[in-house]
Structure formats: structure tokens, C-alpha cells
């Protein structure tokens, strides 16, 4: 139900419906439900949690969750009086995307159509721009898991993948950091003012390989007093696949036993 916040779960007969859903319905073995089943239920009961619209925990969650947001910052439905300034920029959407998946969440993005079932041109532009970014950087998005660190400040966030998962728990909430097995994706949401990107949570080794994702460009990283320092001087402005953010692909970083849930 949408509008669940107005009435209790008793009013909506949520218990009765869920009992039928999980015991008698044709999809009882495959269905998944959220936490919107009545007033004061969000964040307490559900197959996955949504808490509130635009929810951003800022840390790894121990439950499946979803960030529900809408392109129009002021409405979920169509508005004839919407202004361009009311719509999230693609840069803001990229930030919302990585802040969500780095903490183990699912990203739900709503677009309100008009009465003819079509969407405003500015919505189409945003979706195309976001889609272009995703297509180039899909390796850092699809099939990834959170890393042992979620972010370094609000402009650097992390996702990760592993080369071989056979020895790992398939239900794990994050990928451990193993020098030979883990690939780190560092999302940089602001272009550096100097020639270096500082990654405090990454420790480089003599074998560390760093690549500007979406390009063949290899970069050099060295260990500084506050973490890894990646030299961006070989990259020209025209080399960046996106002018809104970029992602560094990092292999063979040093082992770490850090657990983000502890």
C-alpha cells in the first residue's frame, strides 16, 4: 500500500494479507515485500526495508534495504508546474546511486508520467545521461557488493567485486579485502583540484594496478601518510568517460581484516 502512513496495519489488514501471501498465494515461495504495511511499521518489519524516501544510512546495513527516490524532487507524480531546477542533475543521481549500493541498498528511481503515459523531455534526458554512465561503468555496479569501507568523505565511495567467490559465503553482505582476489572500485564524485586523488581506505602494494574505468589508461598509486595517492596527471580532460564523476578500478591492494559491521 502507498499511503500506509495514514493508518495502522490493523486498518489495512496487513497481517491477514501477508498470511495469505506467504501461505496460499501462487508466489508464496518467491515473493518479497517491503516494510510499508501501516503506520510506524517502516524499518521494523518486512523482507527488505525502505525506512523513508531518500533514505541514506551512510554505513553498511545488516538488512536488505532500498532507497526510494523520484527524479522530481517535489513530487512522485506528474506536475505541470515543475521547473528544471526541481529535477535532480545526473551528477546528483550518480551520487545517490553509489551512496546506495555502497551501503548494500537497492536504488529505486521514480519518474511520474503525464496522463498520456509519456514522460517530460527533461526526465528522458536524465535517464539517457544516467544510462550512458551506467553502461560505461557497469563493472562497478552490476554483480558488485559493498567493500569493507563504504566511503572516504562524501565525495569518494566504494564498491567491490571478487575474481573467485567459491570460498566465500554466497549470502555475505560485503566482500572482504584480499590482495589476490578483491577488485575495488573507487567512485570519485568531485574532480580533484590537484593531480592526485587521495584514497585513505586503500593501501597499495608493489603489485597494485589502477585503471581509469571505461578507458585503457593505467595510473600509478603510491602510499602516502593518509592512504593511497593516485597520480591523475596522465589523464586529459577529454579522456574521462563522464564529466560528472569517474571510477578507479584497483587490483592487488593490501589485505585487510576490517569488518564494516563491527
GROMACS .gro file of C-alpha atoms in nm:
model
  262
    1UNK     CA    1   0.000   0.000   0.000
    2UNK     CA    2   0.113   0.353  -0.072
    3UNK     CA    3  -0.031   0.584   0.187
    4UNK     CA    4   0.031   0.332   0.463
    5UNK     CA    5   0.147   0.608   0.699
    6UNK     CA    6  -0.211   0.735   0.740
    7UNK     CA    7  -0.347   0.423   0.909
    8UNK     CA    8  -0.231   0.132   1.123
    9UNK     CA    9  -0.153  -0.216   0.995
   10UNK     CA   10  -0.481  -0.328   1.158
   11UNK     CA   11  -0.676  -0.086   0.939
   12UNK     CA   12  -0.504  -0.218   0.628
   13UNK     CA   13  -0.549  -0.580   0.744
   14UNK     CA   14  -0.182  -0.632   0.674
   15UNK     CA   15  -0.142  -0.943   0.890
   16UNK     CA   16  -0.428  -1.120   0.714
   17UNK     CA   17  -0.299  -1.030   0.370
   18UNK     CA   18   0.060  -1.131   0.448
   19UNK     CA   19  -0.058  -1.461   0.597
   20UNK     CA   20  -0.237  -1.537   0.270
   21UNK     CA   21   0.057  -1.412   0.062
   22UNK     CA   22   0.314  -1.636   0.231
   23UNK     CA   23   0.094  -1.943   0.281
   24UNK     CA   24  -0.157  -1.966  -0.003
   25UNK     CA   25  -0.070  -1.732  -0.289
   26UNK     CA   26   0.079  -1.865  -0.617
   27UNK     CA   27   0.401  -1.670  -0.545
   28UNK     CA   28   0.438  -1.768  -0.179
   29UNK     CA   29   0.786  -1.915  -0.230
   30UNK     CA   30   0.930  -1.631  -0.436
   31UNK     CA   31   0.756  -1.311  -0.325
   32UNK     CA   32   0.941  -1.035  -0.142
   33UNK     CA   33   0.774  -0.748   0.043
   34UNK     CA   34   0.890  -0.416   0.181
   35UNK     CA   35   0.818  -0.254   0.518
   36UNK     CA   36   0.526  -0.030   0.420
   37UNK     CA   37   0.234  -0.207   0.585
   38UNK     CA   38   0.094   0.059   0.815
   39UNK     CA   39   0.182   0.350   1.036
   40UNK     CA   40   0.505   0.303   1.238
   41UNK     CA   41   0.595  -0.022   1.057
   42UNK     CA   42   0.873   0.113   0.831
   43UNK     CA   43   1.215  -0.006   0.940
   44UNK     CA   44   1.070  -0.272   1.171
   45UNK     CA   45   0.903  -0.546   0.967
   46UNK     CA   46   0.948  -0.656   0.606
   47UNK     CA   47   1.150  -0.868   0.369
   48UNK     CA   48   1.354  -0.556   0.298
   49UNK     CA   49   1.350  -0.208   0.447
   50UNK     CA   50   1.277   0.128   0.287
   51UNK     CA   51   1.252   0.340   0.604
   52UNK     CA   52   1.163   0.671   0.435
   53UNK     CA   53   1.200   0.823   0.089
   54UNK     CA   54   1.559   0.921   0.002
   55UNK     CA   55   1.692   0.713   0.290
   56UNK     CA   56   2.072   0.711   0.309
   57UNK     CA   57   2.223   0.527   0.608
   58UNK     CA   58   2.584   0.624   0.536
   59UNK     CA   59   2.706   0.285   0.659
   60UNK     CA   60   2.662  -0.080   0.566
   61UNK     CA   61   2.323  -0.215   0.674
   62UNK     CA   62   2.277  -0.568   0.808
   63UNK     CA   63   1.939  -0.596   0.632
   64UNK     CA   64   1.838  -0.569   0.269
   65UNK     CA   65   1.709  -0.218   0.204
   66UNK     CA   66   1.605   0.019  -0.072
   67UNK     CA   67   1.649   0.389  -0.143
   68UNK     CA   68   1.321   0.511  -0.293
   69UNK     CA   69   1.352   0.846  -0.465
   70UNK     CA   70   1.196   1.039  -0.750
   71UNK     CA   71   1.350   1.248  -1.028
   72UNK     CA   72   1.124   1.541  -0.945
   73UNK     CA   73   1.245   1.644  -0.600
   74UNK     CA   74   0.897   1.766  -0.501
   75UNK     CA   75   0.657   1.503  -0.630
   76UNK     CA   76   0.616   1.137  -0.725
   77UNK     CA   77   0.351   1.212  -0.985
   78UNK     CA   78   0.337   1.441  -1.287
   79UNK     CA   79   0.338   1.818  -1.225
   80UNK     CA   80   0.262   2.069  -1.499
   81UNK     CA   81   0.427   2.347  -1.296
   82UNK     CA   82   0.756   2.160  -1.249
   83UNK     CA   83   1.071   2.365  -1.312
   84UNK     CA   84   1.402   2.235  -1.442
   85UNK     CA   85   1.560   2.327  -1.109
   86UNK     CA   86   1.323   2.080  -0.939
   87UNK     CA   87   1.484   1.786  -1.120
   88UNK     CA   88   1.794   1.611  -0.992
   89UNK     CA   89   2.102   1.656  -1.209
   90UNK     CA   90   2.275   1.347  -1.345
   91UNK     CA   91   2.568   1.424  -1.116
   92UNK     CA   92   2.335   1.414  -0.816
   93UNK     CA   93   2.180   1.089  -0.941
   94UNK     CA   94   2.522   0.924  -0.973
   95UNK     CA   95   2.594   1.027  -0.616
   96UNK     CA   96   2.262   0.884  -0.495
   97UNK     CA   97   2.331   0.561  -0.684
   98UNK     CA   98   2.672   0.495  -0.532
   99UNK     CA   99   2.573   0.609  -0.182
  100UNK     CA  100   2.300   0.345  -0.202
  101UNK     CA  101   2.485   0.046  -0.347
  102UNK     CA  102   2.799   0.105  -0.142
  103UNK     CA  103   2.586   0.050   0.169
  104UNK     CA  104   2.414  -0.260   0.030
  105UNK     CA  105   2.093  -0.098  -0.090
  106UNK     CA  106   1.876  -0.121  -0.399
  107UNK     CA  107   1.826   0.201  -0.596
  108UNK     CA  108   1.465   0.277  -0.695
  109UNK     CA  109   1.420   0.583  -0.918
  110UNK     CA  110   1.067   0.703  -0.992
  111UNK     CA  111   0.952   0.905  -1.294
  112UNK     CA  112   0.600   1.047  -1.294
  113UNK     CA  113   0.430   1.019  -1.638
  114UNK     CA  114   0.160   1.252  -1.764
  115UNK     CA  115  -0.198   1.146  -1.839
  116UNK     CA  116  -0.091   1.015  -2.181
  117UNK     CA  117   0.165   0.780  -2.029
  118UNK     CA  118   0.465   0.976  -2.157
  119UNK     CA  119   0.738   1.146  -1.957
  120UNK     CA  120   0.874   1.500  -1.972
  121UNK     CA  121   1.173   1.553  -2.205
  122UNK     CA  122   1.392   1.653  -1.911
  123UNK     CA  123   1.321   1.316  -1.748
  124UNK     CA  124   1.419   1.141  -2.071
  125UNK     CA  125   1.741   1.341  -2.085
  126UNK     CA  126   1.830   1.249  -1.727
  127UNK     CA  127   1.762   0.880  -1.785
  128UNK     CA  128   1.969   0.876  -2.103
  129UNK     CA  129   2.258   1.053  -1.929
  130UNK     CA  130   2.243   0.819  -1.631
  131UNK     CA  131   2.216   0.522  -1.865
  132UNK     CA  132   2.527   0.630  -2.053
  133UNK     CA  133   2.721   0.649  -1.727
  134UNK     CA  134   2.593   0.308  -1.616
  135UNK     CA  135   2.676   0.144  -1.950
  136UNK     CA  136   3.037   0.263  -1.938
  137UNK     CA  137   3.083   0.178  -1.570
  138UNK     CA  138   2.862  -0.130  -1.535
  139UNK     CA  139   3.152  -0.336  -1.398
  140UNK     CA  140   3.145  -0.119  -1.084
  141UNK     CA  141   2.768  -0.159  -1.042
  142UNK     CA  142   2.616  -0.489  -1.151
  143UNK     CA  143   2.725  -0.800  -0.963
  144UNK     CA  144   2.918  -0.598  -0.707
  145UNK     CA  145   2.892  -0.591  -0.330
  146UNK     CA  146   2.985  -0.332  -0.071
  147UNK     CA  147   3.351  -0.323   0.023
  148UNK     CA  148   3.499  -0.326   0.375
  149UNK     CA  149   3.483   0.056   0.371
  150UNK     CA  150   3.182   0.238   0.231
  151UNK     CA  151   3.335   0.581   0.174
  152UNK     CA  152   3.612   0.831   0.239
  153UNK     CA  153   3.429   1.163   0.287
  154UNK     CA  154   3.116   1.240   0.087
  155UNK     CA  155   3.296   1.251  -0.248
  156UNK     CA  156   3.467   0.910  -0.251
  157UNK     CA  157   3.262   0.591  -0.222
  158UNK     CA  158   3.347   0.225  -0.280
  159UNK     CA  159   3.201  -0.088  -0.434
  160UNK     CA  160   3.383  -0.416  -0.496
  161UNK     CA  161   3.388  -0.749  -0.675
  162UNK     CA  162   3.587  -1.070  -0.640
  163UNK     CA  163   3.762  -1.275  -0.905
  164UNK     CA  164   3.671  -1.606  -0.739
  165UNK     CA  165   3.382  -1.647  -0.495
  166UNK     CA  166   3.393  -2.023  -0.439
  167UNK     CA  167   3.541  -1.995  -0.090
  168UNK     CA  168   3.309  -1.712   0.015
  169UNK     CA  169   2.964  -1.718   0.173
  170UNK     CA  170   2.714  -1.654  -0.111
  171UNK     CA  171   2.495  -1.462   0.136
  172UNK     CA  172   2.772  -1.231   0.255
  173UNK     CA  173   2.685  -0.864   0.287
  174UNK     CA  174   3.025  -0.736   0.174
  175UNK     CA  175   3.341  -0.855   0.002
  176UNK     CA  176   3.645  -0.900   0.227
  177UNK     CA  177   3.968  -0.737   0.117
  178UNK     CA  178   4.202  -1.000  -0.025
  179UNK     CA  179   4.505  -0.885  -0.221
  180UNK     CA  180   4.479  -1.153  -0.488
  181UNK     CA  181   4.102  -1.175  -0.516
  182UNK     CA  182   3.930  -0.841  -0.450
  183UNK     CA  183   3.874  -0.566  -0.706
  184UNK     CA  184   3.796  -0.225  -0.554
  185UNK     CA  185   3.600   0.043  -0.737
  186UNK     CA  186   3.662   0.393  -0.601
  187UNK     CA  187   3.389   0.633  -0.714
  188UNK     CA  188   3.517   0.991  -0.720
  189UNK     CA  189   3.228   1.238  -0.728
  190UNK     CA  190   3.435   1.556  -0.750
  191UNK     CA  191   3.731   1.612  -0.979
  192UNK     CA  192   4.049   1.679  -0.779
  193UNK     CA  193   4.199   2.026  -0.765
  194UNK     CA  194   4.550   1.877  -0.779
  195UNK     CA  195   4.699   1.593  -0.983
  196UNK     CA  196   4.629   1.339  -0.708
  197UNK     CA  197   4.327   1.153  -0.574
  198UNK     CA  198   4.367   1.052  -0.211
  199UNK     CA  199   4.208   0.722  -0.102
  200UNK     CA  200   4.257   0.691   0.276
  201UNK     CA  201   4.095   0.346   0.300
  202UNK     CA  202   4.316   0.187   0.031
  203UNK     CA  203   4.667   0.056   0.096
  204UNK     CA  204   4.870  -0.001  -0.219
  205UNK     CA  205   5.138  -0.268  -0.269
  206UNK     CA  206   5.416  -0.309  -0.522
  207UNK     CA  207   5.170  -0.509  -0.735
  208UNK     CA  208   4.872  -0.273  -0.717
  209UNK     CA  209   4.714  -0.198  -1.055
  210UNK     CA  210   4.495   0.109  -1.102
  211UNK     CA  211   4.288   0.186  -1.410
  212UNK     CA  212   4.051   0.466  -1.503
  213UNK     CA  213   3.739   0.258  -1.558
  214UNK     CA  214   3.592   0.289  -1.906
  215UNK     CA  215   3.934   0.359  -2.058
  216UNK     CA  216   4.260   0.165  -2.111
  217UNK     CA  217   4.452   0.423  -1.906
  218UNK     CA  218   4.675   0.280  -1.632
  219UNK     CA  219   4.757   0.501  -1.335
  220UNK     CA  220   5.024   0.495  -1.068
  221UNK     CA  221   4.945   0.482  -0.699
  222UNK     CA  222   5.180   0.532  -0.409
  223UNK     CA  223   5.128   0.508  -0.037
  224UNK     CA  224   5.111   0.843   0.140
  225UNK     CA  225   5.076   0.928   0.508
  226UNK     CA  226   4.696   0.938   0.480
  227UNK     CA  227   4.644   0.647   0.239
  228UNK     CA  228   4.686   0.575  -0.130
  229UNK     CA  229   4.770   0.864  -0.361
  230UNK     CA  230   4.671   0.811  -0.725
  231UNK     CA  231   4.851   1.025  -0.982
  232UNK     CA  232   4.592   1.160  -1.228
  233UNK     CA  233   4.832   1.379  -1.428
  234UNK     CA  234   4.840   1.142  -1.731
  235UNK     CA  235   4.463   1.181  -1.776
  236UNK     CA  236   4.346   1.459  -2.005
  237UNK     CA  237   4.003   1.613  -1.956
  238UNK     CA  238   3.883   1.458  -2.283
  239UNK     CA  239   3.987   1.113  -2.155
  240UNK     CA  240   3.725   1.100  -1.880
  241UNK     CA  241   3.423   0.892  -1.993
  242UNK     CA  242   3.197   1.118  -1.786
  243UNK     CA  243   3.235   1.478  -1.680
  244UNK     CA  244   3.017   1.419  -1.373
  245UNK     CA  245   3.220   1.155  -1.187
  246UNK     CA  246   3.485   0.892  -1.251
  247UNK     CA  247   3.572   0.550  -1.113
  248UNK     CA  248   3.912   0.399  -1.039
  249UNK     CA  249   3.947   0.021  -1.073
  250UNK     CA  250   4.201  -0.110  -0.821
  251UNK     CA  251   4.352  -0.459  -0.809
  252UNK     CA  252   4.606  -0.613  -0.569
  253UNK     CA  253   4.558  -0.367  -0.285
  254UNK     CA  254   4.688  -0.483   0.052
  255UNK     CA  255   4.497  -0.734   0.265
  256UNK     CA  256   4.275  -0.605   0.543
  257UNK     CA  257   4.057  -0.780   0.801
  258UNK     CA  258   3.835  -0.477   0.865
  259UNK     CA  259   3.468  -0.566   0.919
  260UNK     CA  260   3.225  -0.280   0.847
  261UNK     CA  261   2.953  -0.443   1.059
  262UNK     CA  262   3.160  -0.441   1.378
   0.00000   0.00000   0.00000
